[in-house]
mmCIF file of C-alpha atoms in Angstrom:
data_model
loop_
_atom_site.group_PDB
_atom_site.id
_atom_site.type_symbol
_atom_site.label_atom_id
_atom_site.label_comp_id
_atom_site.label_asym_id
_atom_site.label_seq_id
_atom_site.Cartn_x
_atom_site.Cartn_y
_atom_site.Cartn_z
ATOM 1 C CA MET A 1332 -6.900 23.890 24.885
ATOM 2 C CA LYS A 1333 -3.167 23.936 24.176
ATOM 3 C CA SER A 1334 -1.722 26.083 21.405
ATOM 4 C CA LEU A 1335 -0.007 24.784 18.296
ATOM 5 C CA GLU A 1336 3.337 25.825 19.717
ATOM 6 C CA SER A 1337 2.701 24.035 23.028
ATOM 7 C CA HIS A 1338 1.728 20.819 21.231
ATOM 8 C CA LEU A 1339 4.770 20.954 18.958
ATOM 9 C CA ILE A 1340 7.129 21.662 21.868
ATOM 10 C CA GLN A 1341 5.687 18.726 23.804
ATOM 11 C CA TYR A 1342 6.035 16.473 20.757
ATOM 12 C CA ALA A 1343 9.559 17.740 20.048
ATOM 13 C CA LEU A 1344 10.691 16.693 23.534
ATOM 14 C CA TYR A 1345 10.493 13.115 22.197
ATOM 15 C CA HIS A 1346 12.074 13.970 18.842
ATOM 16 C CA ARG A 1347 15.460 15.708 18.973
ATOM 17 C CA ASP A 1348 17.627 13.102 17.226
ATOM 18 C CA ASN A 1349 17.847 13.827 13.487
ATOM 19 C CA ARG A 1350 17.740 10.110 12.672
ATOM 20 C CA ASN A 1351 14.439 9.822 14.526
ATOM 21 C CA ILE A 1352 13.059 12.867 12.734
ATOM 22 C CA ARG A 1353 14.114 11.402 9.364
ATOM 23 C CA THR A 1354 12.340 8.128 10.129
ATOM 24 C CA HIS A 1355 9.238 10.173 10.982
ATOM 25 C CA LEU A 1356 9.398 11.869 7.576
ATOM 26 C CA LEU A 1357 8.739 8.418 6.099
ATOM 27 C CA GLY A 1358 6.868 6.596 8.849
ATOM 28 C CA VAL A 1359 4.242 9.207 9.758
ATOM 29 C CA PRO A 1360 2.990 9.754 6.182
ATOM 30 C CA LEU A 1361 2.838 5.981 5.695
ATOM 31 C CA ILE A 1362 0.797 5.584 8.862
ATOM 32 C CA VAL A 1363 -1.533 8.425 7.889
ATOM 33 C CA LEU A 1364 -2.013 6.941 4.414
ATOM 34 C CA SER A 1365 -2.643 3.501 5.887
ATOM 35 C CA VAL A 1366 -5.282 4.881 8.285
ATOM 36 C CA ILE A 1367 -7.007 6.482 5.297
ATOM 37 C CA LEU A 1368 -6.831 3.165 3.409
ATOM 38 C CA LEU A 1369 -8.107 1.179 6.380
ATOM 39 C CA THR A 1370 -10.997 3.586 6.969
ATOM 40 C CA PHE A 1371 -11.984 3.872 3.311
ATOM 41 C CA ILE A 1372 -15.223 2.130 4.212
ATOM 42 C CA PRO A 1373 -18.596 3.188 2.778
ATOM 43 C CA LEU A 1374 -20.930 4.483 5.490
ATOM 44 C CA PHE A 1375 -23.882 6.169 3.821
ATOM 45 C CA VAL A 1376 -24.996 8.134 0.764
ATOM 46 C CA ILE A 1377 -25.990 11.812 0.819
ATOM 47 C CA SER A 1378 -27.527 13.247 -2.358
ATOM 48 C CA GLY A 1379 -25.959 10.476 -4.407
ATOM 49 C CA ILE A 1380 -22.488 10.928 -2.888
ATOM 50 C CA GLN A 1381 -20.943 8.019 -1.033
ATOM 51 C CA VAL A 1382 -19.530 9.091 2.338
ATOM 52 C CA MET A 1383 -16.642 7.023 3.640
ATOM 53 C CA LEU A 1384 -15.413 6.681 7.208
ATOM 54 C CA SER A 1385 -12.132 8.244 6.039
ATOM 55 C CA ASP A 1386 -14.082 11.363 4.938
ATOM 56 C CA LEU A 1387 -15.378 11.847 8.471
ATOM 57 C CA LEU A 1388 -11.960 11.294 10.059
ATOM 58 C CA ILE A 1389 -10.297 13.692 7.622
ATOM 59 C CA THR A 1390 -12.959 16.318 8.345
ATOM 60 C CA ALA A 1391 -12.532 15.975 12.116
ATOM 61 C CA ALA A 1392 -8.720 16.025 11.981
ATOM 62 C CA SER A 1393 -8.697 18.974 9.577
ATOM 63 C CA LEU A 1394 -11.033 21.005 11.776
ATOM 64 C CA TYR A 1395 -8.661 20.405 14.686
ATOM 65 C CA TYR A 1396 -5.629 21.371 12.583
ATOM 66 C CA VAL A 1397 -7.362 24.538 11.325
ATOM 67 C CA TYR A 1398 -8.236 25.398 14.934
ATOM 68 C CA LEU A 1399 -4.548 25.097 15.893
ATOM 69 C CA SER A 1400 -3.304 26.991 12.814
ATOM 70 C CA PRO A 1401 -5.488 28.011 9.872
ATOM 71 C CA ARG A 1402 -2.543 28.051 7.438
ATOM 72 C CA LEU A 1403 -1.110 24.684 8.507
ATOM 73 C CA GLY A 1404 -4.625 23.286 8.819
ATOM 74 C CA VAL A 1405 -5.358 24.043 5.167
ATOM 75 C CA ILE A 1406 -2.072 22.429 4.121
ATOM 76 C CA MET A 1407 -2.908 19.348 6.200
ATOM 77 C CA LEU A 1408 -6.418 19.238 4.705
ATOM 78 C CA CYS A 1409 -4.920 19.273 1.203
ATOM 79 C CA MET A 1410 -2.500 16.470 2.088
ATOM 80 C CA LEU A 1411 -5.256 14.372 3.683
ATOM 81 C CA VAL A 1412 -7.585 14.887 0.724
ATOM 82 C CA LEU A 1413 -4.780 13.793 -1.620
ATOM 83 C CA GLY A 1414 -4.388 10.661 0.508
ATOM 84 C CA ASN A 1415 -8.119 10.060 0.304
ATOM 85 C CA LEU A 1416 -8.089 10.496 -3.480
ATOM 86 C CA LEU A 1417 -5.250 7.972 -3.704
ATOM 87 C CA ALA A 1418 -7.254 5.567 -1.528
ATOM 88 C CA MET A 1419 -10.274 6.039 -3.786
ATOM 89 C CA GLN A 1420 -8.179 5.370 -6.883
ATOM 90 C CA LEU A 1421 -6.728 2.191 -5.382
ATOM 91 C CA TYR A 1422 -10.124 1.071 -4.083
ATOM 92 C CA MET A 1423 -11.713 1.567 -7.518
ATOM 93 C CA GLN A 1424 -8.973 -0.533 -9.108
ATOM 94 C CA PHE A 1425 -9.708 -3.352 -6.676
ATOM 95 C CA ILE A 1426 -13.475 -3.365 -7.088
ATOM 96 C CA HIS A 1427 -13.165 -3.439 -10.892
ATOM 97 C CA THR A 1428 -10.967 -6.530 -10.939
ATOM 98 C CA THR A 1429 -11.291 -10.097 -9.768
ATOM 99 C CA THR A 1430 -8.945 -9.323 -6.872
ATOM 100 C CA PRO A 1431 -10.842 -9.478 -3.567
ATOM 101 C CA VAL A 1432 -11.333 -6.069 -1.893
ATOM 102 C CA SER A 1433 -9.912 -7.632 1.276
ATOM 103 C CA ILE A 1434 -6.475 -7.415 -0.411
ATOM 104 C CA PHE A 1435 -6.939 -3.617 -0.457
ATOM 105 C CA TYR A 1436 -7.412 -3.604 3.312
ATOM 106 C CA PHE A 1437 -4.599 -6.101 3.938
ATOM 107 C CA SER A 1438 -2.331 -3.837 1.891
ATOM 108 C CA GLY A 1439 -3.353 -0.924 4.122
ATOM 109 C CA LEU A 1440 -2.538 -3.035 7.163
ATOM 110 C CA GLY A 1441 0.885 -3.848 5.709
ATOM 111 C CA VAL A 1442 1.616 -0.158 5.117
ATOM 112 C CA PHE A 1443 0.440 0.574 8.673
ATOM 113 C CA LEU A 1444 2.769 -2.012 10.201
ATOM 114 C CA PHE A 1445 5.724 -0.936 8.061
ATOM 115 C CA GLY A 1446 5.175 2.708 9.061
ATOM 116 C CA TRP A 1447 5.238 1.757 12.748
ATOM 117 C CA VAL A 1448 8.387 -0.340 12.340
ATOM 118 C CA VAL A 1449 10.090 2.698 10.796
ATOM 119 C CA GLN A 1450 8.849 4.832 13.715
ATOM 120 C CA PHE A 1451 10.164 2.443 16.348
ATOM 121 C CA ILE A 1452 13.558 2.293 14.637
ATOM 122 C CA GLY A 1453 13.700 6.084 14.966
ATOM 123 C CA HIS A 1454 12.766 5.932 18.626
ATOM 124 C CA TYR A 1455 15.505 3.378 19.198
ATOM 125 C CA TYR A 1456 17.986 6.044 18.027
ATOM 126 C CA GLU A 1457 16.208 8.682 20.106
ATOM 127 C CA GLY A 1458 16.334 6.512 23.203
ATOM 128 C CA LYS A 1459 12.809 7.598 24.122
ATOM 129 C CA LYS A 1460 9.347 6.142 23.777
ATOM 130 C CA PRO A 1461 6.937 7.672 21.249
ATOM 131 C CA ALA A 1462 5.103 10.811 22.405
ATOM 132 C CA PHE A 1463 1.661 9.211 22.124
ATOM 133 C CA VAL A 1464 2.519 6.774 24.917
ATOM 134 C CA ASP A 1465 2.218 9.668 27.386
ATOM 135 C CA ASP A 1466 -0.478 11.622 25.534
ATOM 136 C CA LEU A 1467 -2.672 10.183 22.770
ATOM 137 C CA ILE A 1468 -2.961 13.622 21.156
ATOM 138 C CA GLY A 1469 0.545 12.883 19.866
ATOM 139 C CA LEU A 1470 -1.102 10.673 17.246
ATOM 140 C CA LEU A 1471 -2.725 13.802 15.780
ATOM 141 C CA ILE A 1472 0.264 16.082 16.344
ATOM 142 C CA GLY A 1473 2.736 13.732 14.614
ATOM 143 C CA PRO A 1474 1.607 14.626 11.079
ATOM 144 C CA LEU A 1475 1.730 18.346 11.934
ATOM 145 C CA PHE A 1476 5.215 17.878 13.382
ATOM 146 C CA VAL A 1477 6.372 16.284 10.125
ATOM 147 C CA LEU A 1478 4.866 19.148 8.135
ATOM 148 C CA VAL A 1479 6.562 21.839 10.211
ATOM 149 C CA GLU A 1480 9.891 19.974 10.160
ATOM 150 C CA ILE A 1481 9.717 19.992 6.349
ATOM 151 C CA LEU A 1482 8.820 23.693 6.384
ATOM 152 C CA PHE A 1483 11.741 24.375 8.749
ATOM 153 C CA LYS A 1484 14.126 22.657 6.299
ATOM 154 C CA PHE A 1485 12.975 25.072 3.596
ATOM 155 C CA GLY A 1486 13.488 28.094 5.842
ATOM 156 C CA PHE A 1487 9.864 28.730 6.777
ATOM 157 C CA MET A 1488 8.484 29.438 10.266
ATOM 158 C CA LYS A 1489 11.874 30.223 11.775
ATOM 159 C CA GLY A 1490 10.312 31.872 14.818
ATOM 160 C CA LEU A 1491 8.382 28.709 15.647
ATOM 161 C CA GLU A 1492 11.467 26.581 15.095
ATOM 162 C CA GLN A 1493 13.529 28.795 17.413
ATOM 163 C CA SER A 1494 10.839 28.581 20.090
ATOM 164 C CA ILE A 1495 10.711 24.788 19.827
ATOM 165 C CA VAL A 1496 14.497 24.476 19.995
ATOM 166 C CA ALA A 1497 14.613 26.868 22.987
ATOM 167 C CA GLN A 1498 12.044 24.786 24.885
ATOM 168 C CA ALA A 1499 12.771 21.216 23.706
ATOM 169 C CA GLY A 1500 16.513 21.491 23.115
ATOM 170 C CA PRO A 1501 18.712 21.472 20.022
ATOM 171 C CA TYR A 1502 18.669 18.826 17.322
ATOM 172 C CA ARG A 1503 21.107 15.958 17.831
ATOM 173 C CA ASN A 1504 22.894 13.910 15.174
#
């Protein structure tokens, strides 16, 4: 299995233009949130606790992230759980009103589509297709890429950033 660094270098090859990276800072979190919203579907109950499809996806993704990097994996888990709590809050508001729950899911679909439009605008500037077109694992690496780009901006993980820049090339404006 590839290392965190290898995945991020591969992903970075498709993301060197700063305008593209900025669109990802908005688009990727919107897509992740929308996937949580769209998968906030009750599956079963264990000991009185309702388990949602989003819970299972968050668990699987978080285990993968922790495998790649325990520290980043825990940060991603926290972010995903916050997204799930937001989804639960929104879902509860819908089921306690006369508004059909389908509006909740249509809203998630709208956020999903908007997030992808933002992504494709960024890739227009980049002049390259999205990374997931060549490797579907890019769909899981995208959120990690956004996290590390934010950490880089705050001066963290400089060694990883230098390695990525050395392998994928410098940032472009």
